[in-house]
């Protein structure tokens, strides 16, 4: 029997989430705010990217951390099944999470979660080489230490392009990535005392492929050490919920990579996709189809 083929192999963080939409702005300390909607949702970078990719019509296989077998796990199973994401490798066994709660207003999101417990427990799978060999692109979160590095090893061995997110410029995952998407928020957290222009230059010098630097609603920078930087202005919208915007942007870049588009077109598509996700609640669960983008 021939092994099943996938457009995308995705490895990383999968979480259950509860999402609260506020009326008005997030309150000051000891203040009060009214919430107008509450939803069950999915969380985790690779989980969000996988769902958005599946809604774009791609065949996705998902793997990563363990999921505690409770009612939240039942919700996750249903969401992924309904959107035809293959979770046959995901382990449902007793563990501490991860779980998250998001409080969202029109311009910000505040996250509470148990991701620290996940890092302490190290409750995640090791990748299966055959899954990577049978995919066209690897969507990788860089957070699972030796397991994430093993994904890189298999992807390089089988010649599969890697698309990753927030990691340092000297991280071997960044150095191996064909596309790395780095947020301004991550840069400020990782290099709080460094000159931003100097750090961005180090990313450009250390990439083997393309690095994309995102600045929220501000201009996106993308380029390589050979071609220099280009800029793209994101589409201006009135967001309802910005949760999953970055994960949706990564999904758009992966879609463009599979279509063999030039990076300029992929960035424009990814920006449109992220903008549309931000205009619905909860955004990722209502991610658009290709024709809508």
mmCIF file of C-alpha atoms in Angstrom:
data_model
loop_
_atom_site.group_PDB
_atom_site.id
_atom_site.type_symbol
_atom_site.label_atom_id
_atom_site.label_comp_id
_atom_site.label_asym_id
_atom_site.label_seq_id
_atom_site.Cartn_x
_atom_site.Cartn_y
_atom_site.Cartn_z
ATOM 1 C CA UNK A 1 0.000 0.000 0.000
ATOM 2 C CA UNK A 2 1.332 3.432 -0.925
ATOM 3 C CA UNK A 3 1.931 5.852 1.953
ATOM 4 C CA UNK A 4 -0.562 8.688 2.217
ATOM 5 C CA UNK A 5 0.711 12.021 0.919
ATOM 6 C CA UNK A 6 0.136 15.405 2.558
ATOM 7 C CA UNK A 7 0.549 18.980 1.419
ATOM 8 C CA UNK A 8 1.710 20.041 4.887
ATOM 9 C CA UNK A 9 3.218 18.276 7.878
ATOM 10 C CA UNK A 10 2.684 20.493 10.932
ATOM 11 C CA UNK A 11 4.502 19.995 14.241
ATOM 12 C CA UNK A 12 4.138 22.158 17.316
ATOM 13 C CA UNK A 13 1.795 23.602 19.909
ATOM 14 C CA UNK A 14 -1.824 22.425 20.127
ATOM 15 C CA UNK A 15 -4.041 23.838 22.881
ATOM 16 C CA UNK A 16 -7.623 24.208 23.942
ATOM 17 C CA UNK A 17 -8.756 27.793 24.333
ATOM 18 C CA UNK A 18 -11.601 29.855 25.746
ATOM 19 C CA UNK A 19 -12.113 33.197 24.060
ATOM 20 C CA UNK A 20 -13.867 36.195 25.608
ATOM 21 C CA UNK A 21 -14.749 39.237 23.484
ATOM 22 C CA UNK A 22 -14.992 42.455 25.518
ATOM 23 C CA UNK A 23 -17.339 45.375 25.084
ATOM 24 C CA UNK A 24 -14.942 48.302 25.011
ATOM 25 C CA UNK A 25 -11.303 48.291 26.030
ATOM 26 C CA UNK A 26 -9.420 45.955 28.354
ATOM 27 C CA UNK A 27 -9.794 47.360 31.881
ATOM 28 C CA UNK A 28 -7.093 48.845 34.064
ATOM 29 C CA UNK A 29 -5.916 46.878 37.081
ATOM 30 C CA UNK A 30 -8.773 46.275 39.559
ATOM 31 C CA UNK A 31 -11.191 47.608 36.935
ATOM 32 C CA UNK A 32 -14.232 46.022 35.282
ATOM 33 C CA UNK A 33 -15.193 45.185 31.710
ATOM 34 C CA UNK A 34 -18.248 43.575 30.172
ATOM 35 C CA UNK A 35 -17.774 40.621 27.865
ATOM 36 C CA UNK A 36 -20.270 40.200 25.042
ATOM 37 C CA UNK A 37 -19.291 36.816 23.603
ATOM 38 C CA UNK A 38 -17.624 33.650 24.832
ATOM 39 C CA UNK A 39 -16.446 30.813 22.599
ATOM 40 C CA UNK A 40 -14.551 27.583 22.816
ATOM 41 C CA UNK A 41 -11.616 27.820 20.472
ATOM 42 C CA UNK A 42 -8.362 26.143 19.524
ATOM 43 C CA UNK A 43 -4.988 27.572 20.503
ATOM 44 C CA UNK A 44 -1.324 27.007 19.763
ATOM 45 C CA UNK A 45 0.621 28.339 16.801
ATOM 46 C CA UNK A 46 0.787 25.204 14.683
ATOM 47 C CA UNK A 47 -2.795 24.197 15.507
ATOM 48 C CA UNK A 48 -4.104 27.537 14.241
ATOM 49 C CA UNK A 49 -1.940 27.424 11.116
ATOM 50 C CA UNK A 50 -3.101 23.854 10.408
ATOM 51 C CA UNK A 51 -6.776 24.727 10.644
ATOM 52 C CA UNK A 52 -6.390 27.759 8.377
ATOM 53 C CA UNK A 53 -4.425 25.677 5.847
ATOM 54 C CA UNK A 54 -7.103 22.990 5.849
ATOM 55 C CA UNK A 55 -9.799 25.596 5.217
ATOM 56 C CA UNK A 56 -7.728 26.739 2.217
ATOM 57 C CA UNK A 57 -8.185 23.240 0.814
ATOM 58 C CA UNK A 58 -4.814 21.713 1.731
ATOM 59 C CA UNK A 59 -4.234 18.264 3.173
ATOM 60 C CA UNK A 60 -2.597 18.629 6.599
ATOM 61 C CA UNK A 61 -1.123 16.161 9.083
ATOM 62 C CA UNK A 62 -0.748 17.554 12.608
ATOM 63 C CA UNK A 63 1.536 16.396 15.431
ATOM 64 C CA UNK A 64 3.019 17.948 18.557
ATOM 65 C CA UNK A 65 2.245 18.038 22.262
ATOM 66 C CA UNK A 66 -0.033 15.683 24.160
ATOM 67 C CA UNK A 67 -3.653 16.631 24.850
ATOM 68 C CA UNK A 68 -5.340 15.819 28.150
ATOM 69 C CA UNK A 69 -8.400 13.610 27.377
ATOM 70 C CA UNK A 70 -11.203 15.809 28.741
ATOM 71 C CA UNK A 71 -14.158 17.713 27.294
ATOM 72 C CA UNK A 72 -11.811 20.295 25.772
ATOM 73 C CA UNK A 73 -10.055 17.468 23.947
ATOM 74 C CA UNK A 74 -13.415 16.353 22.558
ATOM 75 C CA UNK A 75 -13.920 19.861 21.170
ATOM 76 C CA UNK A 76 -10.477 19.849 19.540
ATOM 77 C CA UNK A 77 -11.131 16.448 17.964
ATOM 78 C CA UNK A 78 -14.408 17.682 16.496
ATOM 79 C CA UNK A 79 -12.911 20.880 15.066
ATOM 80 C CA UNK A 80 -10.060 19.045 13.378
ATOM 81 C CA UNK A 81 -12.325 16.254 12.126
ATOM 82 C CA UNK A 82 -14.841 18.738 10.706
ATOM 83 C CA UNK A 83 -12.013 20.468 8.831
ATOM 84 C CA UNK A 84 -10.316 17.215 7.748
ATOM 85 C CA UNK A 85 -7.034 17.776 9.601
ATOM 86 C CA UNK A 86 -5.328 14.438 10.222
ATOM 87 C CA UNK A 87 -4.623 14.173 13.987
ATOM 88 C CA UNK A 88 -3.913 10.441 14.026
ATOM 89 C CA UNK A 89 -0.442 11.108 15.460
ATOM 90 C CA UNK A 90 -1.625 13.408 18.264
ATOM 91 C CA UNK A 91 -1.447 11.709 21.690
ATOM 92 C CA UNK A 92 -4.450 12.028 23.997
ATOM 93 C CA UNK A 93 -3.067 11.104 27.406
ATOM 94 C CA UNK A 94 -3.001 12.522 30.927
ATOM 95 C CA UNK A 95 -0.964 15.715 31.113
ATOM 96 C CA UNK A 96 -1.247 19.288 32.362
ATOM 97 C CA UNK A 97 -2.430 20.869 29.160
ATOM 98 C CA UNK A 98 -1.807 23.121 27.519
ATOM 99 C CA UNK A 99 -4.849 25.334 27.941
ATOM 100 C CA UNK A 100 -5.339 29.038 27.436
ATOM 101 C CA UNK A 101 -7.854 31.816 28.042
ATOM 102 C CA UNK A 102 -7.876 34.875 25.801
ATOM 103 C CA UNK A 103 -9.527 38.202 26.557
ATOM 104 C CA UNK A 104 -9.912 40.226 23.387
ATOM 105 C CA UNK A 105 -10.883 43.811 22.643
ATOM 106 C CA UNK A 106 -10.776 45.617 19.292
ATOM 107 C CA UNK A 107 -7.055 46.391 19.443
ATOM 108 C CA UNK A 108 -5.433 43.837 21.743
ATOM 109 C CA UNK A 109 -5.532 40.349 23.162
ATOM 110 C CA UNK A 110 -4.439 39.207 26.619
ATOM 111 C CA UNK A 111 -3.476 35.571 27.068
ATOM 112 C CA UNK A 112 -3.512 33.448 30.204
ATOM 113 C CA UNK A 113 -2.331 29.863 29.883
ATOM 114 C CA UNK A 114 -0.381 26.830 31.012
ATOM 115 C CA UNK A 115 2.343 26.856 28.364
ATOM 116 C CA UNK A 116 4.999 27.081 31.069
ATOM 117 C CA UNK A 117 3.757 23.777 32.469
ATOM 118 C CA UNK A 118 4.035 22.247 28.999
ATOM 119 C CA UNK A 119 7.695 23.273 28.820
ATOM 120 C CA UNK A 120 8.384 21.858 32.277
ATOM 121 C CA UNK A 121 6.565 18.600 31.609
ATOM 122 C CA UNK A 122 7.952 18.183 28.072
ATOM 123 C CA UNK A 123 4.786 16.322 27.167
ATOM 124 C CA UNK A 124 5.188 16.145 23.422
ATOM 125 C CA UNK A 125 5.783 13.510 20.762
ATOM 126 C CA UNK A 126 8.846 12.803 18.738
ATOM 127 C CA UNK A 127 8.185 13.217 15.006
ATOM 128 C CA UNK A 128 7.657 10.284 12.686
ATOM 129 C CA UNK A 129 10.116 10.453 9.786
ATOM 130 C CA UNK A 130 7.672 8.926 7.315
ATOM 131 C CA UNK A 131 5.159 11.724 7.951
ATOM 132 C CA UNK A 132 7.743 14.309 6.940
ATOM 133 C CA UNK A 133 8.951 12.291 3.965
ATOM 134 C CA UNK A 134 5.382 12.106 2.661
ATOM 135 C CA UNK A 135 4.615 15.850 2.961
ATOM 136 C CA UNK A 136 5.444 18.676 0.562
ATOM 137 C CA UNK A 137 6.109 21.399 3.174
ATOM 138 C CA UNK A 138 6.917 21.355 6.898
ATOM 139 C CA UNK A 139 5.185 23.860 9.195
ATOM 140 C CA UNK A 140 7.289 23.871 12.369
ATOM 141 C CA UNK A 141 7.040 25.507 15.786
ATOM 142 C CA UNK A 142 10.576 25.833 17.219
ATOM 143 C CA UNK A 143 9.600 25.357 20.874
ATOM 144 C CA UNK A 144 9.983 21.610 21.520
ATOM 145 C CA UNK A 145 13.750 21.351 21.863
ATOM 146 C CA UNK A 146 15.181 18.051 20.556
ATOM 147 C CA UNK A 147 11.823 17.082 19.021
ATOM 148 C CA UNK A 148 11.732 20.255 16.896
ATOM 149 C CA UNK A 149 15.366 19.699 15.905
ATOM 150 C CA UNK A 150 14.519 16.145 14.865
ATOM 151 C CA UNK A 151 11.841 17.549 12.540
ATOM 152 C CA UNK A 152 14.531 19.730 10.979
ATOM 153 C CA UNK A 153 16.845 16.746 10.585
ATOM 154 C CA UNK A 154 14.185 14.713 8.766
ATOM 155 C CA UNK A 155 13.060 17.663 6.634
ATOM 156 C CA UNK A 156 16.624 18.373 5.483
ATOM 157 C CA UNK A 157 17.226 14.664 4.822
ATOM 158 C CA UNK A 158 14.144 14.446 2.587
ATOM 159 C CA UNK A 159 14.494 17.869 0.981
ATOM 160 C CA UNK A 160 11.312 19.354 2.437
ATOM 161 C CA UNK A 161 11.085 23.147 2.825
ATOM 162 C CA UNK A 162 10.598 24.373 6.396
ATOM 163 C CA UNK A 163 8.452 27.342 7.429
ATOM 164 C CA UNK A 164 8.909 28.373 11.046
ATOM 165 C CA UNK A 165 8.193 31.288 13.372
ATOM 166 C CA UNK A 166 9.716 33.239 16.255
ATOM 167 C CA UNK A 167 13.234 31.987 16.981
ATOM 168 C CA UNK A 168 16.618 33.650 17.447
ATOM 169 C CA UNK A 169 18.905 34.338 14.504
ATOM 170 C CA UNK A 170 21.518 31.841 15.757
ATOM 171 C CA UNK A 171 18.989 29.070 16.407
ATOM 172 C CA UNK A 172 19.713 26.029 14.179
ATOM 173 C CA UNK A 173 16.006 25.906 13.326
ATOM 174 C CA UNK A 174 16.178 29.454 11.975
ATOM 175 C CA UNK A 175 19.343 28.655 10.042
ATOM 176 C CA UNK A 176 17.659 25.625 8.439
ATOM 177 C CA UNK A 177 14.361 27.332 7.612
ATOM 178 C CA UNK A 178 13.404 28.195 4.053
ATOM 179 C CA UNK A 179 11.048 30.859 5.408
ATOM 180 C CA UNK A 180 11.138 32.207 8.973
ATOM 181 C CA UNK A 181 8.450 34.632 10.137
ATOM 182 C CA UNK A 182 9.621 36.752 13.062
ATOM 183 C CA UNK A 183 7.337 39.143 14.943
ATOM 184 C CA UNK A 184 8.410 42.500 16.352
ATOM 185 C CA UNK A 185 6.957 41.370 19.687
ATOM 186 C CA UNK A 186 9.332 38.389 19.752
ATOM 187 C CA UNK A 187 12.320 40.553 18.810
ATOM 188 C CA UNK A 188 11.651 42.976 21.651
ATOM 189 C CA UNK A 189 11.269 40.124 24.151
ATOM 190 C CA UNK A 190 14.321 38.192 22.913
ATOM 191 C CA UNK A 191 16.632 41.192 22.456
ATOM 192 C CA UNK A 192 15.362 43.860 24.891
ATOM 193 C CA UNK A 193 18.605 45.872 25.001
ATOM 194 C CA UNK A 194 19.676 45.493 21.372
ATOM 195 C CA UNK A 195 19.282 47.988 18.560
ATOM 196 C CA UNK A 196 16.346 46.789 16.460
ATOM 197 C CA UNK A 197 17.978 47.655 13.133
ATOM 198 C CA UNK A 198 21.114 45.761 14.106
ATOM 199 C CA UNK A 199 19.152 42.674 15.154
ATOM 200 C CA UNK A 200 17.133 42.685 11.923
ATOM 201 C CA UNK A 201 20.394 42.890 9.980
ATOM 202 C CA UNK A 202 21.687 39.800 11.835
ATOM 203 C CA UNK A 203 18.548 37.892 10.827
ATOM 204 C CA UNK A 204 19.135 38.842 7.218
ATOM 205 C CA UNK A 205 22.779 37.754 7.385
ATOM 206 C CA UNK A 206 22.013 34.382 8.996
ATOM 207 C CA UNK A 207 19.084 33.144 6.910
ATOM 208 C CA UNK A 208 19.639 30.534 4.208
ATOM 209 C CA UNK A 209 16.268 31.411 2.723
ATOM 210 C CA UNK A 210 13.829 34.263 3.359
ATOM 211 C CA UNK A 211 13.074 36.030 6.633
ATOM 212 C CA UNK A 212 9.824 37.930 7.120
ATOM 213 C CA UNK A 213 9.599 40.510 9.914
ATOM 214 C CA UNK A 214 6.071 41.492 10.944
ATOM 215 C CA UNK A 215 5.123 44.636 12.858
ATOM 216 C CA UNK A 216 1.407 44.123 13.523
ATOM 217 C CA UNK A 217 -0.573 46.542 11.370
ATOM 218 C CA UNK A 218 2.629 48.319 10.245
ATOM 219 C CA UNK A 219 4.828 47.568 7.240
ATOM 220 C CA UNK A 220 6.094 44.025 6.758
ATOM 221 C CA UNK A 221 9.768 43.559 5.843
ATOM 222 C CA UNK A 222 10.946 40.499 3.945
ATOM 223 C CA UNK A 223 14.119 39.484 2.177
ATOM 224 C CA UNK A 224 17.367 37.533 2.211
ATOM 225 C CA UNK A 225 21.068 38.272 2.507
ATOM 226 C CA UNK A 226 21.338 38.127 -1.289
ATOM 227 C CA UNK A 227 18.350 40.237 -2.333
ATOM 228 C CA UNK A 228 18.052 42.770 0.498
ATOM 229 C CA UNK A 229 14.790 43.978 1.996
ATOM 230 C CA UNK A 230 11.403 44.628 0.453
ATOM 231 C CA UNK A 231 8.363 46.094 2.204
ATOM 232 C CA UNK A 232 4.634 45.471 2.101
ATOM 233 C CA UNK A 233 1.921 47.533 3.790
ATOM 234 C CA UNK A 234 -0.760 45.288 5.351
ATOM 235 C CA UNK A 235 -4.392 45.831 4.463
ATOM 236 C CA UNK A 236 -6.035 48.365 6.751
ATOM 237 C CA UNK A 237 -9.063 46.955 8.581
ATOM 238 C CA UNK A 238 -11.153 47.447 11.712
ATOM 239 C CA UNK A 239 -10.347 44.213 13.553
ATOM 240 C CA UNK A 240 -12.787 42.322 15.728
ATOM 241 C CA UNK A 241 -10.357 39.706 17.029
ATOM 242 C CA UNK A 242 -6.616 39.636 16.284
ATOM 243 C CA UNK A 243 -6.124 36.166 17.803
ATOM 244 C CA UNK A 244 -4.397 33.865 15.323
ATOM 245 C CA UNK A 245 -3.409 36.650 12.924
ATOM 246 C CA UNK A 246 0.250 35.624 12.863
ATOM 247 C CA UNK A 247 -0.602 31.934 12.562
ATOM 248 C CA UNK A 248 -2.923 32.724 9.652
ATOM 249 C CA UNK A 249 -0.182 34.794 8.023
ATOM 250 C CA UNK A 250 2.139 31.771 8.208
ATOM 251 C CA UNK A 251 -0.579 29.633 6.613
ATOM 252 C CA UNK A 252 -0.765 32.107 3.738
ATOM 253 C CA UNK A 253 2.994 31.989 3.206
ATOM 254 C CA UNK A 254 2.879 28.181 3.127
ATOM 255 C CA UNK A 255 0.004 28.246 0.640
ATOM 256 C CA UNK A 256 2.018 30.551 -1.618
ATOM 257 C CA UNK A 257 5.070 28.312 -1.310
ATOM 258 C CA UNK A 258 3.030 25.327 -2.467
ATOM 259 C CA UNK A 259 1.685 27.354 -5.395
ATOM 260 C CA UNK A 260 5.288 28.321 -6.289
ATOM 261 C CA UNK A 261 4.442 32.027 -6.122
ATOM 262 C CA UNK A 262 7.020 34.761 -5.826
ATOM 263 C CA UNK A 263 7.401 35.956 -2.227
ATOM 264 C CA UNK A 264 5.793 39.304 -3.049
ATOM 265 C CA UNK A 265 2.559 37.587 -4.028
ATOM 266 C CA UNK A 266 2.731 35.195 -1.065
ATOM 267 C CA UNK A 267 3.121 38.086 1.392
ATOM 268 C CA UNK A 268 0.166 39.904 -0.148
ATOM 269 C CA UNK A 269 -1.978 36.752 0.031
ATOM 270 C CA UNK A 270 -0.880 36.020 3.614
ATOM 271 C CA UNK A 271 -1.681 39.580 4.643
ATOM 272 C CA UNK A 272 -5.146 39.381 3.106
ATOM 273 C CA UNK A 273 -5.764 36.044 4.806
ATOM 274 C CA UNK A 274 -4.692 37.383 8.222
ATOM 275 C CA UNK A 275 -6.839 40.490 7.744
ATOM 276 C CA UNK A 276 -9.926 38.399 7.012
ATOM 277 C CA UNK A 277 -9.307 36.204 10.057
ATOM 278 C CA UNK A 278 -9.136 39.363 12.201
ATOM 279 C CA UNK A 279 -12.549 40.459 10.950
ATOM 280 C CA UNK A 280 -14.498 37.530 12.406
ATOM 281 C CA UNK A 281 -14.917 36.002 15.865
ATOM 282 C CA UNK A 282 -13.439 33.603 16.606
ATOM 283 C CA UNK A 283 -11.292 34.253 13.581
ATOM 284 C CA UNK A 284 -9.429 30.993 13.025
ATOM 285 C CA UNK A 285 -12.586 28.863 13.284
ATOM 286 C CA UNK A 286 -14.080 31.047 10.545
ATOM 287 C CA UNK A 287 -10.987 31.274 8.350
ATOM 288 C CA UNK A 288 -11.854 31.969 4.700
ATOM 289 C CA UNK A 289 -11.634 29.765 1.644
ATOM 290 C CA UNK A 290 -9.132 30.551 -1.116
ATOM 291 C CA UNK A 291 -11.745 32.230 -3.335
ATOM 292 C CA UNK A 292 -12.727 34.614 -0.530
ATOM 293 C CA UNK A 293 -9.124 35.669 0.042
#
